PDB file of C-alpha atoms in Angstrom:
ATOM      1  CA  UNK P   4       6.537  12.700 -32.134  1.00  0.00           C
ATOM      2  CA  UNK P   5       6.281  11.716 -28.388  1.00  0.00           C
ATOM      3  CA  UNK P   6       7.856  15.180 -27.532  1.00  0.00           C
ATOM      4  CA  UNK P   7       4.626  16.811 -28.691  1.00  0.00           C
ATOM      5  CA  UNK P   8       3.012  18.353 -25.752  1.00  0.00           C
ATOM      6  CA  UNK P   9      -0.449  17.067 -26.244  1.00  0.00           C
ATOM      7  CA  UNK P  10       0.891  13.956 -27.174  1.00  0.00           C
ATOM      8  CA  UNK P  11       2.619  13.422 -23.993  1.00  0.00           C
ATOM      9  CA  UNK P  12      -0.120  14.507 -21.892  1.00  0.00           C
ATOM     10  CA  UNK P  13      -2.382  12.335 -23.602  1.00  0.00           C
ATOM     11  CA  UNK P  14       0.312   9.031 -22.594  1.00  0.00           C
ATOM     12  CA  UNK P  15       0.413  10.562 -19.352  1.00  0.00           C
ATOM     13  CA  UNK P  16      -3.393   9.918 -18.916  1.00  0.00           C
ATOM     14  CA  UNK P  17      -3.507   6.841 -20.384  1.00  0.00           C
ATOM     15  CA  UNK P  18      -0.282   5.292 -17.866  1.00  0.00           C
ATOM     16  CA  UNK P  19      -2.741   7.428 -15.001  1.00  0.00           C
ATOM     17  CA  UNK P  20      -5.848   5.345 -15.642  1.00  0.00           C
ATOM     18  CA  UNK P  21      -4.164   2.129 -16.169  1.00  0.00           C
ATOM     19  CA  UNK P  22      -2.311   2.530 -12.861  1.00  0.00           C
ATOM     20  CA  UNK P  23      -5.570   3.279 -10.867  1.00  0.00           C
ATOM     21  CA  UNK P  24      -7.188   0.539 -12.346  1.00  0.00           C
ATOM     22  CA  UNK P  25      -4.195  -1.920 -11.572  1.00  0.00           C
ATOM     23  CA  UNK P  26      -1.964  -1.136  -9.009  1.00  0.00           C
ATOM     24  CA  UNK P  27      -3.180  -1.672  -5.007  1.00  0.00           C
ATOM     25  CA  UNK P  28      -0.863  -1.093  -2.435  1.00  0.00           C
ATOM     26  CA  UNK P  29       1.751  -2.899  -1.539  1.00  0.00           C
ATOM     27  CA  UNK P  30       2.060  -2.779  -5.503  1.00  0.00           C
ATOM     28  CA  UNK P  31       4.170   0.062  -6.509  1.00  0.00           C
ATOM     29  CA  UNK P  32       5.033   0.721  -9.764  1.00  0.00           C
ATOM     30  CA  UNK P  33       7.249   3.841 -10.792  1.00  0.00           C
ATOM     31  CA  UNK P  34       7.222   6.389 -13.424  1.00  0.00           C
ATOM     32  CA  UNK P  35       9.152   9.425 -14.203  1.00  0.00           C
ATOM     33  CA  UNK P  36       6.080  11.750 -15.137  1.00  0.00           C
ATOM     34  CA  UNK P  37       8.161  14.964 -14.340  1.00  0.00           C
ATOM     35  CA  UNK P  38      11.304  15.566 -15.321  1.00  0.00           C
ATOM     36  CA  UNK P  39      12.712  17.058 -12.211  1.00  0.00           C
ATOM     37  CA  UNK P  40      11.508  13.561  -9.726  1.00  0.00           C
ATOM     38  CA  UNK P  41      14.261  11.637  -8.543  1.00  0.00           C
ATOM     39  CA  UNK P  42      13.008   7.981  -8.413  1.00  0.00           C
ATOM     40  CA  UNK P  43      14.915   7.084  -5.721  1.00  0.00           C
ATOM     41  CA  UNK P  44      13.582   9.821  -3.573  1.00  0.00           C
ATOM     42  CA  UNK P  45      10.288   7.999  -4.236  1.00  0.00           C
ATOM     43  CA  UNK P  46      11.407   4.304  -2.846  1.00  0.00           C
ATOM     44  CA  UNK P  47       9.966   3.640   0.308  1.00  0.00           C
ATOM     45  CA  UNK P  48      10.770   0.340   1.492  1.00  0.00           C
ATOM     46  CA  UNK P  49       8.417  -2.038   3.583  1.00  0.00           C
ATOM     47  CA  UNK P  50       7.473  -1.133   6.979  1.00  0.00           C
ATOM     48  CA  UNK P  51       7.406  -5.513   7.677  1.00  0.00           C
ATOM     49  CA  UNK P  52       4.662  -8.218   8.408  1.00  0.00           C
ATOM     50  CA  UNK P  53       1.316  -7.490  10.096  1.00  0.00           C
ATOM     51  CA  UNK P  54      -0.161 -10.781  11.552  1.00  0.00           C
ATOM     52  CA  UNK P  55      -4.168 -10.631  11.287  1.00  0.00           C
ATOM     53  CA  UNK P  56      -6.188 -13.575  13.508  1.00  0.00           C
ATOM     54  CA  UNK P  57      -9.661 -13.656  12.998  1.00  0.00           C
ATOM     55  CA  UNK P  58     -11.387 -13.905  16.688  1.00  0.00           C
ATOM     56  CA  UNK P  59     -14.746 -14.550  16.778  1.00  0.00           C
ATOM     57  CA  UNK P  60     -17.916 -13.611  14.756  1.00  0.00           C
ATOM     58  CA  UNK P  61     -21.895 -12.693  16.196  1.00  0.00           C
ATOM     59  CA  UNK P  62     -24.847 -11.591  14.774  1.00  0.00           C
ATOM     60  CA  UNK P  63     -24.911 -14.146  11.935  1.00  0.00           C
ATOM     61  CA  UNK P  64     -28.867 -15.332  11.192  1.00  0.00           C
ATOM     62  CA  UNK P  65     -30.577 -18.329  10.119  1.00  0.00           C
ATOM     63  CA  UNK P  66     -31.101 -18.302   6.168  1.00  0.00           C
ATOM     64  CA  UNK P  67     -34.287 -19.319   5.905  1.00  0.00           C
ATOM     65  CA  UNK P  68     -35.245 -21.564   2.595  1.00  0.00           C
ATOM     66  CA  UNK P  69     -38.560 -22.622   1.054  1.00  0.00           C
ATOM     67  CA  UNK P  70     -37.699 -25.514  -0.635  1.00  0.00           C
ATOM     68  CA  UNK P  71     -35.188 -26.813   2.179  1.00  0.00           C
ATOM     69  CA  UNK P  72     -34.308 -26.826   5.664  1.00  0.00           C
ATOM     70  CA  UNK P  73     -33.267 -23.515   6.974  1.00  0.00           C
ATOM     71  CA  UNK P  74     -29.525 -22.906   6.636  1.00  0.00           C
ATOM     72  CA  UNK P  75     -27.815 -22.159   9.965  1.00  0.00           C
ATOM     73  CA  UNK P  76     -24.358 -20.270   8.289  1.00  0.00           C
ATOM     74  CA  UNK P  77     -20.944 -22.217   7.871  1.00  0.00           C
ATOM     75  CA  UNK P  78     -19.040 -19.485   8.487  1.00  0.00           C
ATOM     76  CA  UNK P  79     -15.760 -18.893   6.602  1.00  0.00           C
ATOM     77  CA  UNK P  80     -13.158 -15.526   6.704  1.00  0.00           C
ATOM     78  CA  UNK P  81     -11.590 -14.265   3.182  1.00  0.00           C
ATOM     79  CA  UNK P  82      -8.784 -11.510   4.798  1.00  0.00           C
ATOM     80  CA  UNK P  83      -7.143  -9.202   2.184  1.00  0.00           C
ATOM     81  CA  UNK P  84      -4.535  -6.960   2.686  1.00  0.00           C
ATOM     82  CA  UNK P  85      -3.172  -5.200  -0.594  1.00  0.00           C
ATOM     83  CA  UNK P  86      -3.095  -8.263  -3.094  1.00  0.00           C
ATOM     84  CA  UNK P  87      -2.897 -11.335  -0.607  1.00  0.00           C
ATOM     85  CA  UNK P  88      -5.590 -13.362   0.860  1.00  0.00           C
ATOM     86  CA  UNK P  89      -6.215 -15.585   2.947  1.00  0.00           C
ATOM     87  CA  UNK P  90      -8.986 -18.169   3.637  1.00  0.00           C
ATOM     88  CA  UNK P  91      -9.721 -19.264   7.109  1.00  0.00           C
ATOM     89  CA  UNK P  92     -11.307 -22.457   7.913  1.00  0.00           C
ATOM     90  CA  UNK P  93     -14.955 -23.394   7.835  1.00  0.00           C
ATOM     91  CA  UNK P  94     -16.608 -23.000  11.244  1.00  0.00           C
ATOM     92  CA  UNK P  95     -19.666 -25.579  10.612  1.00  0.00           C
ATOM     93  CA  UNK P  96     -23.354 -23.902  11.805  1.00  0.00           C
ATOM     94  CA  UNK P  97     -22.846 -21.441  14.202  1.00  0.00           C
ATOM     95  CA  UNK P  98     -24.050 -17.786  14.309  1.00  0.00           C
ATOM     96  CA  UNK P  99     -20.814 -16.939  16.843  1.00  0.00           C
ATOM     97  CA  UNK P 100     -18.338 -18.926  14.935  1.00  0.00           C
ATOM     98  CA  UNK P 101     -14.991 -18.486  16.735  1.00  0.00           C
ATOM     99  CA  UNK P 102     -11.494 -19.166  14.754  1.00  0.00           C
ATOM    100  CA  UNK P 103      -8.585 -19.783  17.698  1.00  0.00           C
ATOM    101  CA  UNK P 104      -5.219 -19.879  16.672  1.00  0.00           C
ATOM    102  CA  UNK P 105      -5.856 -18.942  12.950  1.00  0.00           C
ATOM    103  CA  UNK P 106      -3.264 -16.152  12.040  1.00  0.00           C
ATOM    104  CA  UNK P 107      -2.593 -14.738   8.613  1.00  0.00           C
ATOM    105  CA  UNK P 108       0.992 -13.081   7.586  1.00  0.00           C
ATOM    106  CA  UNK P 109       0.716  -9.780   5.289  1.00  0.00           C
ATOM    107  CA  UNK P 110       3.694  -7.783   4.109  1.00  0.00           C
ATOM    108  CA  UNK P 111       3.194  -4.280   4.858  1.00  0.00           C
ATOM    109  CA  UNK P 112       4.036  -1.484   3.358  1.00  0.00           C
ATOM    110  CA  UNK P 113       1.637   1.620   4.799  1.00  0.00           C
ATOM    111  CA  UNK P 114      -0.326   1.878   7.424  1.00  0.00           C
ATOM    112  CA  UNK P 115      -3.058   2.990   5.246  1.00  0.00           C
ATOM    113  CA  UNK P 116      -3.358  -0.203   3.778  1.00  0.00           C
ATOM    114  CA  UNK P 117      -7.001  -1.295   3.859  1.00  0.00           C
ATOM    115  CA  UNK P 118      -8.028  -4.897   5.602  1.00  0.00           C
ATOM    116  CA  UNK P 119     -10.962  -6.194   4.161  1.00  0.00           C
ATOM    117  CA  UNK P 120     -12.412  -9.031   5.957  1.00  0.00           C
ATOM    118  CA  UNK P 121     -15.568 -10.808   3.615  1.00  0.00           C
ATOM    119  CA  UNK P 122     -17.475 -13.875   5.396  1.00  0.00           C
ATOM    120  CA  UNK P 123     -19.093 -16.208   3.598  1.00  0.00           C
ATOM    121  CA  UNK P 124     -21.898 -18.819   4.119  1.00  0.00           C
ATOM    122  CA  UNK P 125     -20.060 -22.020   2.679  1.00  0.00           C
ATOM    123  CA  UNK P 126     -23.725 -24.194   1.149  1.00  0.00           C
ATOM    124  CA  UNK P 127     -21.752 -27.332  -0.030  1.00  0.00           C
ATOM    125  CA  UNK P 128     -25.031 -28.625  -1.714  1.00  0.00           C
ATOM    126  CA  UNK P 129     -24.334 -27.576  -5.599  1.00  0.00           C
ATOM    127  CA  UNK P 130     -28.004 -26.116  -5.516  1.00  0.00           C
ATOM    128  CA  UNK P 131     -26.884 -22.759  -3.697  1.00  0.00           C
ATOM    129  CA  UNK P 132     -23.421 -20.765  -3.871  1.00  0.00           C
ATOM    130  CA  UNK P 133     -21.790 -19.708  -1.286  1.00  0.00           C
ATOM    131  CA  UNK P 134     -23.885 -16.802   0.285  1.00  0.00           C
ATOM    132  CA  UNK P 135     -22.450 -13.105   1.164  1.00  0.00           C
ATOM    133  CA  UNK P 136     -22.727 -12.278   5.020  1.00  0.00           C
ATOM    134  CA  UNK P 137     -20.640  -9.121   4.164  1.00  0.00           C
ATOM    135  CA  UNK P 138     -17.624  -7.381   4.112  1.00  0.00           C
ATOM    136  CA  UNK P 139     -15.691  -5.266   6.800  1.00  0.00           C
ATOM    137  CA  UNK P 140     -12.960  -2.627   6.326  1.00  0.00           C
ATOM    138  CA  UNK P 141     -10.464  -1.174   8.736  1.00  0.00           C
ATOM    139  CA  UNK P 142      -7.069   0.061   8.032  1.00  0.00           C
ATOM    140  CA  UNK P 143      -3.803  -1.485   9.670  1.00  0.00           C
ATOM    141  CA  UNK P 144      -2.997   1.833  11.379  1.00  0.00           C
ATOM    142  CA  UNK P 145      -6.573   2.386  12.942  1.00  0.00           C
ATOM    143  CA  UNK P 146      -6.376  -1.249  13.936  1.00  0.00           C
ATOM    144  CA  UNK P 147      -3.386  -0.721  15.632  1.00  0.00           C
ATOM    145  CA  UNK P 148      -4.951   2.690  16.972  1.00  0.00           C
ATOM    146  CA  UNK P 149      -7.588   1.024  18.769  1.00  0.00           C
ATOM    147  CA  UNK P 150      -5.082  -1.403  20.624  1.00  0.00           C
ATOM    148  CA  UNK P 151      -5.064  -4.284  17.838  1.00  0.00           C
ATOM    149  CA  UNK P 152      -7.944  -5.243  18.154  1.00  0.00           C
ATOM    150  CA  UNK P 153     -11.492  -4.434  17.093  1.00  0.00           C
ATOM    151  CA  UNK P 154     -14.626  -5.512  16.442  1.00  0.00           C
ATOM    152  CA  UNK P 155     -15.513  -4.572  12.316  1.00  0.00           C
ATOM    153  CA  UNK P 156     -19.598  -4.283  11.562  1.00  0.00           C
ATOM    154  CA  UNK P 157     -20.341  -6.274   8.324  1.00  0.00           C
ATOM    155  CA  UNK P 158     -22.154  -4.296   5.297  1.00  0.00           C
ATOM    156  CA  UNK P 159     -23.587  -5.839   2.292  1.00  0.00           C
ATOM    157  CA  UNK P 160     -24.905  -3.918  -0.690  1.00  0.00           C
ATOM    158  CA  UNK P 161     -23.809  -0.914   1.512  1.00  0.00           C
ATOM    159  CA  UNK P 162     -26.687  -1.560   3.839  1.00  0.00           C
ATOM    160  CA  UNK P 163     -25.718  -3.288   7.385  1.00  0.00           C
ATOM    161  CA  UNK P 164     -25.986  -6.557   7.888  1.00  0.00           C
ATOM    162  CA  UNK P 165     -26.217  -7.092  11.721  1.00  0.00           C
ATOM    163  CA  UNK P 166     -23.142  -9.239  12.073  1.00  0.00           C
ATOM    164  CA  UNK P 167     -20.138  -8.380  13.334  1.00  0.00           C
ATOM    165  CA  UNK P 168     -16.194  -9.820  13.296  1.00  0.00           C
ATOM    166  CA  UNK P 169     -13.895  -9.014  15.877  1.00  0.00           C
ATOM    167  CA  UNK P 170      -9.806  -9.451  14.961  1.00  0.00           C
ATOM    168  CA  UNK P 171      -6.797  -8.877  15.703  1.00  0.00           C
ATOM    169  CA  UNK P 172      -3.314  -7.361  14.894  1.00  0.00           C
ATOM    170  CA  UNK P 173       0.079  -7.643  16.174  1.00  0.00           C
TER     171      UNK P 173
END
């Protein structure tokens, strides 16, 4: 029954749209969709590690609260590259919080892999969450580009936010 044509092309589309939905680079799953691919002519093995350090944030404003004290931001770094993360430490009220000697590892695979770098305002009280200062993205081979490092504007809700995080790449 699978050999049916529209049956085939209808589990073709469904493997498509699970795929997009699931797999992120470095994640690389394989499939023979046409008879004539070789799957090892589609292996491409890792390029190596990238090592991201976060370098210094500005721009950051006072939250300001009705019910409390105004919030100056505790400043925290969530780096993704493909499927890893990594959390930097807390830099306690600052609006230029500045993170020395904090370096991340990511395999890489493509140099159009996408770094995403998301600060946070870290509220410990259990009153307020964690607030969104905004997300950054660059790709490893336009940081690289520009020297390794570069200075990424923040956007949240696709408007900008004012802030900016510089980092680097070696």
């Amino acid at each position: 029954i699978a050999d049916f044509q529209m049956i085939d092309n209808s589990i073709k589309d469904i493997i498509n749209e699970s795929l997009n939905s699931m797999v992120v680079l470095p994640l690389r799953m394989s499939y023979r969709m046409v008879e004539c691919c070789n799957l090892l002519d589609m292996y491409q093995p890792q390029i190596g590690f990238v090592r991201i350090a976060p370098l210094s944030g500005r721009g950051f404003v006072v939250e300001k609260r009705k019910l409390a004290a105004n919030d100056i931001p505790d400043v925290y770094l969530n780096l993704t590259l493909g499927n890893c993360m990594h959390k930097t430490a807390t830099i306690p009220n600052s609006l230029e919080p500045e993170w020395n000697d904090q370096v991340a590892s990511f395999l890489l695979c493509n140099y159009d892999q996408c770094l995403s770098v998301h600060a946070w305002d870290e509220d410990r009280a259990s009153l307020y969450a964690d607030d969104d200062l905004g997300v950054g993205v660059v790709t490893v081979g336009e940081l690289l580009l520009a020297g390794g490092t570069q200075e990424l504007s923040l956007r949240s809700d696709g408007q900008e936010t004012g802030a900016y995080v510089s980092v680097n790449c070696a």
